Coordinates of C-alpha atoms in Angstrom, one line a residue:
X1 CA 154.0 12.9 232.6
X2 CA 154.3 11.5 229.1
X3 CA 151.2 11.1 226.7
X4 CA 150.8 8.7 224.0
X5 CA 148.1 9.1 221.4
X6 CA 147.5 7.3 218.4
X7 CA 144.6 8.0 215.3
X8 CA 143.0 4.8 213.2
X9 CA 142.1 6.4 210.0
X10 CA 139.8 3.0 208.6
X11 CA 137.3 2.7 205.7
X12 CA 134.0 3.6 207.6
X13 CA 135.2 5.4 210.8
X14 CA 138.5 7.4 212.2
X15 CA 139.4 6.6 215.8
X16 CA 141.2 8.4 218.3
X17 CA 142.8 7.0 221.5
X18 CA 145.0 9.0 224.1
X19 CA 146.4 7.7 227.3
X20 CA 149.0 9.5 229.9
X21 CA 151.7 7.2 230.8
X22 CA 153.0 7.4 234.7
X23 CA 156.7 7.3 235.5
X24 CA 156.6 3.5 236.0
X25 CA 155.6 2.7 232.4
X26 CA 151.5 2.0 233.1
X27 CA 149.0 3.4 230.6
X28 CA 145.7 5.3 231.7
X29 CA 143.4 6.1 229.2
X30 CA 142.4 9.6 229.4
X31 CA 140.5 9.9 225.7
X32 CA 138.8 7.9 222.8
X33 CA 136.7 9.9 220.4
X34 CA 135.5 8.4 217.3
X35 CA 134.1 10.0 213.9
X36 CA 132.1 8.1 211.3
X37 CA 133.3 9.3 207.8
X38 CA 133.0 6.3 205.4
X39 CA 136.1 7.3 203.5
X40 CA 135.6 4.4 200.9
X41 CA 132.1 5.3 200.2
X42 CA 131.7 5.4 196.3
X43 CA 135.5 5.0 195.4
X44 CA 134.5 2.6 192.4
X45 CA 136.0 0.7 190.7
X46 CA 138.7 3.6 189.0
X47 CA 139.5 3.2 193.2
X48 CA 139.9 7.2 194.1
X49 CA 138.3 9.0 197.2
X50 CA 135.8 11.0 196.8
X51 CA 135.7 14.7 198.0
X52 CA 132.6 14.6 200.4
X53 CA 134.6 11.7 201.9
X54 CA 137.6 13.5 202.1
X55 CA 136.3 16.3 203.4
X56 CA 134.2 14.6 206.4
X57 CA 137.8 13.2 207.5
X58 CA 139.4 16.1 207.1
X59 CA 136.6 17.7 209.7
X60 CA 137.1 14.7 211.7
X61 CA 140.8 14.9 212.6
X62 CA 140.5 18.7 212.8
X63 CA 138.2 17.8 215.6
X64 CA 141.1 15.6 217.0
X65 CA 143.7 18.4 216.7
X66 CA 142.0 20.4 219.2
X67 CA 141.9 17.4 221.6
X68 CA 145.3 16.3 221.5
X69 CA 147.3 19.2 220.6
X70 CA 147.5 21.2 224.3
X71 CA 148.5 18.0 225.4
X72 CA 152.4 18.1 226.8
X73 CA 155.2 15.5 225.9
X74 CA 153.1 14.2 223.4
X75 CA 153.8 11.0 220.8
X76 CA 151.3 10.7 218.5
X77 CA 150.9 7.7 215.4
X78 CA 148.5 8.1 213.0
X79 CA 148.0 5.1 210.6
X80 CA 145.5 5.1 207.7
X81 CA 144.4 1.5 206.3
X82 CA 142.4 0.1 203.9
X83 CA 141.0 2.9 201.8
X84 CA 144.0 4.9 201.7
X85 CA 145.8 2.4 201.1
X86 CA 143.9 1.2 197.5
X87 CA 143.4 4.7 196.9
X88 CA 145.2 5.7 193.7
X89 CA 145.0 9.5 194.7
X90 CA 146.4 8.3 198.0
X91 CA 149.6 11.0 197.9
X92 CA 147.2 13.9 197.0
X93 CA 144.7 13.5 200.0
X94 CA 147.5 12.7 202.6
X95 CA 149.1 16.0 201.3
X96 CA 145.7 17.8 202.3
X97 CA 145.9 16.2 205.8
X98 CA 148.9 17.8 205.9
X99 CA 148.5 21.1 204.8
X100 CA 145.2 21.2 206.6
X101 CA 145.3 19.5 210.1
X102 CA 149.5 19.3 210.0
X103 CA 149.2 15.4 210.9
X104 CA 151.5 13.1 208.6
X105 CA 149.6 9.9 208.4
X106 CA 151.7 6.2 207.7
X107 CA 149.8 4.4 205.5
X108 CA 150.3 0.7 206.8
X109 CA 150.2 -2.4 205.3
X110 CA 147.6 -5.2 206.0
X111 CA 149.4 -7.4 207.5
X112 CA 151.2 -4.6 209.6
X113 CA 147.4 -3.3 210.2
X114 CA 146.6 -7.1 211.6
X115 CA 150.1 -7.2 213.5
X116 CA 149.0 -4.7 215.6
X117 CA 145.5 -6.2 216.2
X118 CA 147.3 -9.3 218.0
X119 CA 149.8 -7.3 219.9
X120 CA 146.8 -5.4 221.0
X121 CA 144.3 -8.4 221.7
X122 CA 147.5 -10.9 223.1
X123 CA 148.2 -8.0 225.9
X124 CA 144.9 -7.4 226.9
X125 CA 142.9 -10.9 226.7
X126 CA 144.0 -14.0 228.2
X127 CA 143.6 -16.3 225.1
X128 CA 145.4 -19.3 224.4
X129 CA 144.2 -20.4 220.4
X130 CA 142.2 -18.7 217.8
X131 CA 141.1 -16.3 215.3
X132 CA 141.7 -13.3 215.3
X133 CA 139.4 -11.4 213.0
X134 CA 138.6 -7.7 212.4
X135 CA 136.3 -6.9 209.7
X136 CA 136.7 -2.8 208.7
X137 CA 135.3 -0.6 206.1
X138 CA 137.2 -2.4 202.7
X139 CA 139.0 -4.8 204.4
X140 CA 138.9 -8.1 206.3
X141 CA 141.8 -9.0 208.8
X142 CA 142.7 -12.7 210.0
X143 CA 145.6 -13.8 212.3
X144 CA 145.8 -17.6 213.6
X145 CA 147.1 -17.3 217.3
X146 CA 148.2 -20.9 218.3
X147 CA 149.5 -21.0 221.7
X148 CA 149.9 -16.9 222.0
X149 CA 151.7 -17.1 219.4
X150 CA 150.9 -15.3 216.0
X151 CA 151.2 -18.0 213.0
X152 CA 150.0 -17.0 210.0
X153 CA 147.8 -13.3 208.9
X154 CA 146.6 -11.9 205.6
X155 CA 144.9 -9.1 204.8
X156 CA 141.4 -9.2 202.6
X157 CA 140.5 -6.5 200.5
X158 CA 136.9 -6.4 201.0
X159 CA 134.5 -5.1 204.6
X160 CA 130.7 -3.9 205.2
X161 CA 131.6 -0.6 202.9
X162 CA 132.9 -2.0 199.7
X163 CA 130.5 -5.7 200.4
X164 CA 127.6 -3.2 200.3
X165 CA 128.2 -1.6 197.7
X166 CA 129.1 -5.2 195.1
X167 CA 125.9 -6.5 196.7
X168 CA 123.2 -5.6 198.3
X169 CA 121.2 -3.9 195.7
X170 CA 118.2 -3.8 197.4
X171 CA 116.3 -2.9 201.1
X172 CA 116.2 -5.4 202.7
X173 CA 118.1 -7.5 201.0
X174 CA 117.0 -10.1 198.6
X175 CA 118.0 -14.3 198.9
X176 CA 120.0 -13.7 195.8
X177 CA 121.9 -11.0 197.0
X178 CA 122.5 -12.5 200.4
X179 CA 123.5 -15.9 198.2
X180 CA 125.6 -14.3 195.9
X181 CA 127.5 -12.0 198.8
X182 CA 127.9 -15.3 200.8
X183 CA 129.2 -17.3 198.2
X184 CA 131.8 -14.9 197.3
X185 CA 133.6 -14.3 200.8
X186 CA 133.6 -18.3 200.8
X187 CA 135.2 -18.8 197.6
X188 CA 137.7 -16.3 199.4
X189 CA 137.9 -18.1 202.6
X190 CA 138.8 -21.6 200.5
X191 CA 141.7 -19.9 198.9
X192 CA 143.5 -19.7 202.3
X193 CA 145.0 -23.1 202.9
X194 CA 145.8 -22.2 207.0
X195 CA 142.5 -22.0 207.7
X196 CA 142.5 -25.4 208.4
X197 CA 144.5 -25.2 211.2
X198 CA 142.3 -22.7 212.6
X199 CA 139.6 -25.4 212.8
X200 CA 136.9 -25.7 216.5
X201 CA 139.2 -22.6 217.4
X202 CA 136.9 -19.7 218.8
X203 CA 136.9 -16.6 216.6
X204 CA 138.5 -13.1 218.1
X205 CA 136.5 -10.1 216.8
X206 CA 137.5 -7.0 216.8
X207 CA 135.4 -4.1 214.5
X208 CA 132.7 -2.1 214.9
X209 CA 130.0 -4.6 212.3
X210 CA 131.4 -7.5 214.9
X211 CA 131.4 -5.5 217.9
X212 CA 127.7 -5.2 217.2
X213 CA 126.6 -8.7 217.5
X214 CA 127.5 -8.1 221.3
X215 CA 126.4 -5.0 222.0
X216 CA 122.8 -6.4 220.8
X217 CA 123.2 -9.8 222.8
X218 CA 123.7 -7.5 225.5
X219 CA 120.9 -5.6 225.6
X220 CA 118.4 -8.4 224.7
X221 CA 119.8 -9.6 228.3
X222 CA 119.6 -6.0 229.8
X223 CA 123.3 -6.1 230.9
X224 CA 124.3 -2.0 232.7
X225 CA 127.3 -1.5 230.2
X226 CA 126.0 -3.0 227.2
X227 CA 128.8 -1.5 225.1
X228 CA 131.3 -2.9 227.8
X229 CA 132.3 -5.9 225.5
X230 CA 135.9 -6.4 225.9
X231 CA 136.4 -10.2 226.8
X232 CA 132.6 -10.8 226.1
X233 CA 131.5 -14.6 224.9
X234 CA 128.9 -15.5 222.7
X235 CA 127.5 -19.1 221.1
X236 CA 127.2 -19.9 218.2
X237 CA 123.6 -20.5 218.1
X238 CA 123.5 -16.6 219.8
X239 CA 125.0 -15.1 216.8
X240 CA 123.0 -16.7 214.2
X241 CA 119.6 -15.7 216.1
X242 CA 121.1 -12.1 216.1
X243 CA 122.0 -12.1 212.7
X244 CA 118.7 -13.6 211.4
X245 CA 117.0 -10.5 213.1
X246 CA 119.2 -8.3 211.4
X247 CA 118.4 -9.9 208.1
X248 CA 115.0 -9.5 208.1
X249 CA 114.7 -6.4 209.3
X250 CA 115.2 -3.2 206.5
X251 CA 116.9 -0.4 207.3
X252 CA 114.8 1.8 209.0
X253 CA 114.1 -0.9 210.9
X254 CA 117.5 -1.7 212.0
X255 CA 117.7 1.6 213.2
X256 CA 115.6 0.4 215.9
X257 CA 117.0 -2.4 217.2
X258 CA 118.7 -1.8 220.8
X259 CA 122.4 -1.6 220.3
X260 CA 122.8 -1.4 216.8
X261 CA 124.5 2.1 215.8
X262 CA 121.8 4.0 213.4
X263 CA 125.0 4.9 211.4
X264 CA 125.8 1.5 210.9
X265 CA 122.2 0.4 210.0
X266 CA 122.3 0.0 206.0
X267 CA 126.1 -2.0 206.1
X268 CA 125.4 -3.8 209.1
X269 CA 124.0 -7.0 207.3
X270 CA 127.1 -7.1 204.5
X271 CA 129.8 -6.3 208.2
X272 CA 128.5 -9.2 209.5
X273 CA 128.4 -12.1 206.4
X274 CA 132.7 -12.7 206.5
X275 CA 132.1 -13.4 210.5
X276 CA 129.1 -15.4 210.3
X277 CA 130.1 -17.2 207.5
X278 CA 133.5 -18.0 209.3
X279 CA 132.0 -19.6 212.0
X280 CA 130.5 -22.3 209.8
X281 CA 134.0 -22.5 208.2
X282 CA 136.4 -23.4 210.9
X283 CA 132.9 -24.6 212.8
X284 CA 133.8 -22.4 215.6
X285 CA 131.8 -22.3 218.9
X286 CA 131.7 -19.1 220.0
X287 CA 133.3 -15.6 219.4
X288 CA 135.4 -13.8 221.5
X289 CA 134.6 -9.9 221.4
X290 CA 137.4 -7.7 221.7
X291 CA 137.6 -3.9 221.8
X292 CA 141.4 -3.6 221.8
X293 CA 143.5 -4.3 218.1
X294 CA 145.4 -1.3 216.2
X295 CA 145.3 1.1 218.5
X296 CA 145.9 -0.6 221.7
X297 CA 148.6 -2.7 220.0
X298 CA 150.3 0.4 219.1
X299 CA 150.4 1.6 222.3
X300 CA 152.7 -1.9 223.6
X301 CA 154.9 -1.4 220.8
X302 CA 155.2 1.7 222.1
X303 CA 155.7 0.8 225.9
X304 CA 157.7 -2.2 225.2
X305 CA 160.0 -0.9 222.3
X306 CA 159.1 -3.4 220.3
X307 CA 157.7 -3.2 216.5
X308 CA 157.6 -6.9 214.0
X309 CA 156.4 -9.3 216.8
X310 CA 155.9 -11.5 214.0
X311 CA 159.6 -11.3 212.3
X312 CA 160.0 -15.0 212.6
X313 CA 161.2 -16.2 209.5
X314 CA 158.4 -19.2 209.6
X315 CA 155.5 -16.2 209.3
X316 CA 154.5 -15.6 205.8
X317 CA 153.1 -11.8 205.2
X318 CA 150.2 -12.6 203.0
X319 CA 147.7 -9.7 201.5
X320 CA 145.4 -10.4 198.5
X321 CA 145.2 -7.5 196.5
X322 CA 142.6 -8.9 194.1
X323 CA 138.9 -9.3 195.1
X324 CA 137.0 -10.5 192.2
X325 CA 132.9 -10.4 192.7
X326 CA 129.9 -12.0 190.0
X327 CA 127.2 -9.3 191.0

């Protein structure tokens, strides 16, 4: 028996998922551990990581070593995003990973990072049109899937780390910082010129500040798995009642509300402006949860023997590198 494994090293959070493969090609999951290590936390603007950052994610994939490594006929990808990606001492920490744990970690792209987050949510999902959107640590993914087919992506550099830290200067946060965040990821959004066609088209979201607006929907309505999301549908109208809660509350507060992680409680409100904001943007319905994206699109690269789904020549590769913010 084969085993496939594959680590996420984001902005807030470094994932691990494992699955045996059987001799007719099918995946079983076996293991998912997570680790919250906010590896962007307080890289400013001279954009380096920071050693207590470093060294929480170091701990973290130590703690995955000793999962995966008695594992036989193993294949393991490990692909760092956002935050390693803008780091400017990027080469230095990824030789301490290296030295320390003995993983060598492939700093990806973001529009490789959201390549994989539609082969993952295309295989597992049976979606037709729409959004695909996963909002991270520092940076904001969007793919338009028109017929199952992946049309345009771009990477954003900004998520609930990096948003939190440009604006919410205050607990909980004040009408002006709430405008002034909200105004910025618009001014964003109206720089992309495909949006349009993105228009009435439900939203996809994958990451953990979007996965949360389910996972408290769900337990408002007493559901067995609550964290069982994968596939889950929500209004509109749902998500802005949600939201508003979260808003109001501060953050001790948030700690208390019934599905909302207590580590996530003082980004949660910046996570979840690019999503909620979108919504009004393309006027979308309802979002789409989804709990498979790089990961689980690695793996059907990996089963398929496929890698570029998206090499059409039609497909522009777009990433803004800039994110300018009046704070």
């Amino acid at each position: 028996m084969t085993h496939f494994a594959v680590i996420d090293l984001g902005s807030n959070s470094v994932r691990l998922s494992v699955w045996s493969v059987k001799a007719d090609g099918q995946p079983v999951a076996e293991t998912k551990a997570k680790e919250m290590v906010r590896l962007s936390e307080d890289m400013g603007d001279e954009m380096t990581l920071k050693e207590p950052a470093i060294a929480r994610t170091i701990a973290a994939l130590q703690k995955f070593k000793a999962i995966y490594s008695p594992l036989e006929d193993l294949t393991i990808k490990a692909y760092a995003t956002a935050a390693t990606r803008q780091a400017k001492n990027q080469k230095k920490f990824l030789k301490r990973v290296q030295d320390e744990v003995g993983l060598q970690i492939e700093v990806i792209p973001g529009v490789r990072e959201a390549e994989l987050d539609y082969v993952g949510v295309i295989n597992t999902l049976n979606v037709q049109s729409g959004l695909i959107m996963d909002t991270g640590g520092a940076s904001t993914e969007l793919v338009l899937v028109q017929n199952r087919q992946l049309e345009h992506r771009i990477s954003i550099p900004f998520g609930s780390v990096n948003l939190t830290e440009h604006f919410v200067h205050h607990d909980p946060i004040t009408p002006g910082d709430l405008f002034r965040l909200w105004s910025s990821v618009t001014n964003v959004f109206n720089g992309i010129w495909w949006l349009r066609e993105a228009q009435n088209l439900p939203i996809i979201a994958l990451g953990g500040s979007n996965r949360t607006l389910a996972k408290v929907q769900r337990r408002k309505h007493h559901f067995r798995n609550f964290e069982d999301i994968h596939g889950f549908r929500m209004l509109s109208r749902n998500v802005n009642r949600v939201f508003a809660e979260i808003v109001d509350a501060d953050v001790e507060a948030r700690k208390a509300i019934p599905g909302l992680s207590r580590d996530r409680a003082d980004i949660i409100v910046a996570g979840l402006v690019p999503v909620v904001t979108m919504l009004r943007f393309i006027d979308a319905d309802k979002i789409i949860f989804s709990q498979n994206g790089l990961r689980e699109g690695a793996l059907y690269e990996y089963l398929q023997g496929t890698q570029r789904v998206a090499a059409d020549e039609n497909v522009v590769d777009e990433t803004l590198t800039d994110f300018t913010v009046d704070d």
